[in-house]
CSV table of C-alpha atoms in Angstrom, one decimal:
chain,number,residue,atom,x,y,z
A,60,MET,CA,-55.4,4.2,-25.9
A,61,SER,CA,-55.9,1.9,-23.0
A,62,ASP,CA,-57.5,1.7,-19.6
A,63,ILE,CA,-54.1,1.7,-17.9
A,64,PHE,CA,-53.9,5.5,-18.3
A,65,THR,CA,-57.1,5.9,-16.2
A,66,TYR,CA,-55.2,4.8,-13.1
A,67,ILE,CA,-52.2,7.1,-13.6
A,68,SER,CA,-52.3,10.3,-11.6
A,69,VAL,CA,-53.0,13.5,-13.5
A,70,ASN,CA,-50.6,15.3,-11.3
A,71,PHE,CA,-47.5,15.0,-13.5
A,72,PHE,CA,-45.4,17.0,-11.0
A,73,THR,CA,-45.9,14.4,-8.3
A,74,LEU,CA,-45.1,11.6,-10.8
A,75,GLY,CA,-42.0,13.5,-11.9
A,76,LEU,CA,-40.8,13.9,-8.3
A,77,LEU,CA,-41.5,10.2,-7.6
A,78,GLY,CA,-39.6,9.2,-10.7
A,79,LEU,CA,-36.7,11.5,-9.6
A,80,ALA,CA,-36.7,10.0,-6.1
A,81,VAL,CA,-36.6,6.5,-7.6
A,82,VAL,CA,-33.7,7.3,-9.9
A,83,LEU,CA,-31.7,9.1,-7.1
A,84,GLY,CA,-32.4,6.2,-4.7
A,85,LEU,CA,-31.1,3.7,-7.2
A,86,ILE,CA,-28.0,5.8,-7.9
A,87,LEU,CA,-27.4,5.9,-4.2
A,88,VAL,CA,-27.8,2.1,-3.8
A,89,PHE,CA,-25.5,1.5,-6.7
A,90,SER,CA,-22.9,4.0,-5.5
A,91,LEU,CA,-22.9,2.3,-2.1
A,92,GLU,CA,-22.1,-1.0,-3.8
A,93,LYS,CA,-25.2,-2.6,-2.3
A,94,SER,CA,-27.2,-3.2,-5.4
A,95,GLN,CA,-27.8,-6.8,-4.4
A,96,TYR,CA,-30.3,-5.5,-1.8
A,97,LEU,CA,-32.5,-4.4,-4.8
A,98,ILE,CA,-32.3,-7.9,-6.2
A,99,TYR,CA,-33.2,-9.4,-2.8
A,100,VAL,CA,-36.3,-7.1,-2.5
A,101,LEU,CA,-37.4,-8.0,-6.0
A,102,LEU,CA,-36.9,-11.8,-5.4
A,103,ILE,CA,-39.2,-11.5,-2.4
A,104,TRP,CA,-41.7,-9.3,-4.2
A,105,PHE,CA,-42.2,-11.5,-7.3
A,106,PRO,CA,-43.8,-14.5,-5.6
A,107,LEU,CA,-45.9,-12.3,-3.3
A,108,GLU,CA,-47.0,-9.8,-5.9
A,109,ASN,CA,-50.4,-11.3,-6.6
A,110,LEU,CA,-51.2,-11.7,-3.0
A,111,ILE,CA,-50.3,-8.1,-2.2
A,112,LEU,CA,-52.1,-6.7,-5.2
A,113,ARG,CA,-55.4,-8.3,-4.0
A,114,TYR,CA,-55.4,-6.0,-1.0
A,115,ILE,CA,-54.2,-2.8,-2.6
A,116,PRO,CA,-56.8,-0.1,-3.0
A,117,ILE,CA,-57.8,0.5,-6.6
A,118,GLU,CA,-56.5,4.0,-6.7
A,119,HIS,CA,-52.9,2.8,-5.9
A,120,TYR,CA,-53.1,-0.5,-7.9
A,121,ALA,CA,-51.3,0.6,-11.0
A,122,ALA,CA,-48.5,2.3,-9.1
A,123,VAL,CA,-47.9,-0.7,-6.9
A,124,LYS,CA,-48.1,-3.1,-9.8
A,125,TYR,CA,-45.7,-1.3,-12.2
A,126,PHE,CA,-43.3,0.2,-9.7
A,127,PRO,CA,-41.0,-3.0,-9.7
A,128,GLU,CA,-40.8,-2.7,-13.5
A,129,VAL,CA,-39.5,0.8,-13.2
A,130,LEU,CA,-37.0,-0.4,-10.6
A,131,ILE,CA,-35.8,-3.2,-12.9
A,132,TYR,CA,-35.5,-1.0,-16.0
A,133,THR,CA,-33.7,1.8,-14.1
A,134,ALA,CA,-31.4,-0.7,-12.4
A,135,LEU,CA,-30.6,-2.3,-15.7
A,136,LEU,CA,-29.6,1.0,-17.2
A,137,ILE,CA,-27.5,1.9,-14.2
A,138,SER,CA,-25.8,-1.5,-14.1
A,139,TRP,CA,-25.2,-1.4,-17.8
A,140,TYR,CA,-23.6,2.0,-17.5
A,141,ARG,CA,-21.4,0.8,-14.7
A,142,TYR,CA,-20.4,-2.3,-16.7
A,143,ALA,CA,-19.6,-0.2,-19.7
A,144,ARG,CA,-17.4,2.1,-17.7
A,145,ARG,CA,-15.7,-0.7,-15.8
A,146,ARG,CA,-15.0,-3.0,-18.7
A,147,GLU,CA,-14.9,-0.4,-21.5
A,148,ARG,CA,-17.3,-2.6,-23.5
A,149,PHE,CA,-20.9,-1.8,-24.2
A,150,PHE,CA,-22.2,-5.4,-24.6
A,151,LEU,CA,-22.1,-8.4,-22.4
A,152,ARG,CA,-21.9,-11.8,-24.0
A,153,LEU,CA,-24.9,-13.5,-22.5
A,154,PRO,CA,-25.1,-17.3,-22.1
A,155,PHE,CA,-28.6,-17.2,-23.4
A,156,GLY,CA,-28.1,-14.3,-25.9
A,157,LYS,CA,-29.1,-16.2,-29.1
A,158,TRP,CA,-32.2,-17.6,-27.4
A,159,PHE,CA,-33.2,-14.3,-25.9
A,160,LEU,CA,-32.9,-12.6,-29.3
A,161,ALA,CA,-34.9,-15.4,-30.9
A,162,PHE,CA,-37.6,-15.0,-28.2
A,163,LEU,CA,-37.7,-11.2,-28.8
A,164,ALA,CA,-37.9,-11.8,-32.6
A,165,ALA,CA,-40.8,-14.2,-32.2
A,166,ALA,CA,-42.5,-11.7,-29.9
A,167,LEU,CA,-42.1,-8.9,-32.5
A,168,ILE,CA,-43.4,-11.2,-35.2
A,169,SER,CA,-46.4,-12.1,-33.1
A,170,LEU,CA,-47.0,-8.4,-32.5
A,171,ALA,CA,-47.0,-7.6,-36.2
A,172,LEU,CA,-49.1,-10.6,-37.3
A,173,ASN,CA,-51.7,-10.4,-34.6
A,174,PHE,CA,-52.1,-6.6,-34.7
A,175,TYR,CA,-51.9,-6.2,-30.9
A,176,ASN,CA,-51.9,-2.8,-29.3
A,177,PRO,CA,-48.1,-2.3,-28.6
A,178,LEU,CA,-48.8,-1.1,-25.0
A,179,ILE,CA,-50.8,-4.2,-24.2
A,180,TRP,CA,-48.2,-6.4,-25.9
A,181,PHE,CA,-45.4,-4.8,-23.9
A,182,LEU,CA,-47.3,-5.2,-20.6
A,183,GLY,CA,-47.8,-8.8,-21.3
A,184,LEU,CA,-44.2,-9.3,-22.4
A,185,ARG,CA,-42.9,-7.7,-19.2
A,186,GLN,CA,-43.9,-10.6,-17.1
A,187,ILE,CA,-41.4,-12.9,-18.9
A,188,LEU,CA,-38.8,-10.2,-19.5
A,189,ARG,CA,-38.4,-9.2,-15.9
A,190,PHE,CA,-36.8,-12.5,-14.9
A,191,ALA,CA,-34.3,-12.3,-17.8
A,192,LEU,CA,-33.5,-8.7,-16.9
A,193,ILE,CA,-32.8,-9.6,-13.3
A,194,PHE,CA,-30.4,-12.3,-14.6
A,195,ILE,CA,-28.7,-9.7,-16.9
A,196,ILE,CA,-28.4,-7.2,-14.0
A,197,VAL,CA,-26.7,-9.9,-11.9
A,198,LEU,CA,-24.3,-10.6,-14.8
A,199,PHE,CA,-23.6,-6.8,-15.3
A,200,GLU,CA,-22.9,-6.3,-11.6
A,201,ASP,CA,-20.5,-9.3,-11.5
A,202,TYR,CA,-21.3,-10.2,-7.9
A,203,SER,CA,-18.9,-12.3,-5.9
A,204,ASP,CA,-19.7,-16.0,-5.3
A,205,ASP,CA,-20.5,-15.3,-1.7
A,206,THR,CA,-23.1,-12.7,-2.7
A,207,ILE,CA,-24.7,-15.1,-5.2
A,208,LYS,CA,-25.0,-17.9,-2.6
């Protein structure tokens, strides 16, 4: 499929344990009502990502590069679940909802017309989506004004 799978460990048990540790850690962070710490870490990580990835050994490169994405997607699911439970609504009215959907529609049309490999398309799209997803997490969590400042 792609060269990305060459870097993923063949030890699926270890990957499963690592994934379980990430999910349990995020559940702990969200249950302690300190989910903003995850946002702080990601806001520090994003500008320094390229610098840090230059000095990461190649055998750990893929794990270090894509680990923040796993954090973002898992945090999004957990914060969405908490929002749905708290507000008894499944969807949040986003201030940029129409534009976000238009962007995703244009990206899907581009995927279909250019015959990209869907995995490569998603990996390229994630660079832009992660900032929008951080914004959505902040909206779902409904932080106080002091936390936002």
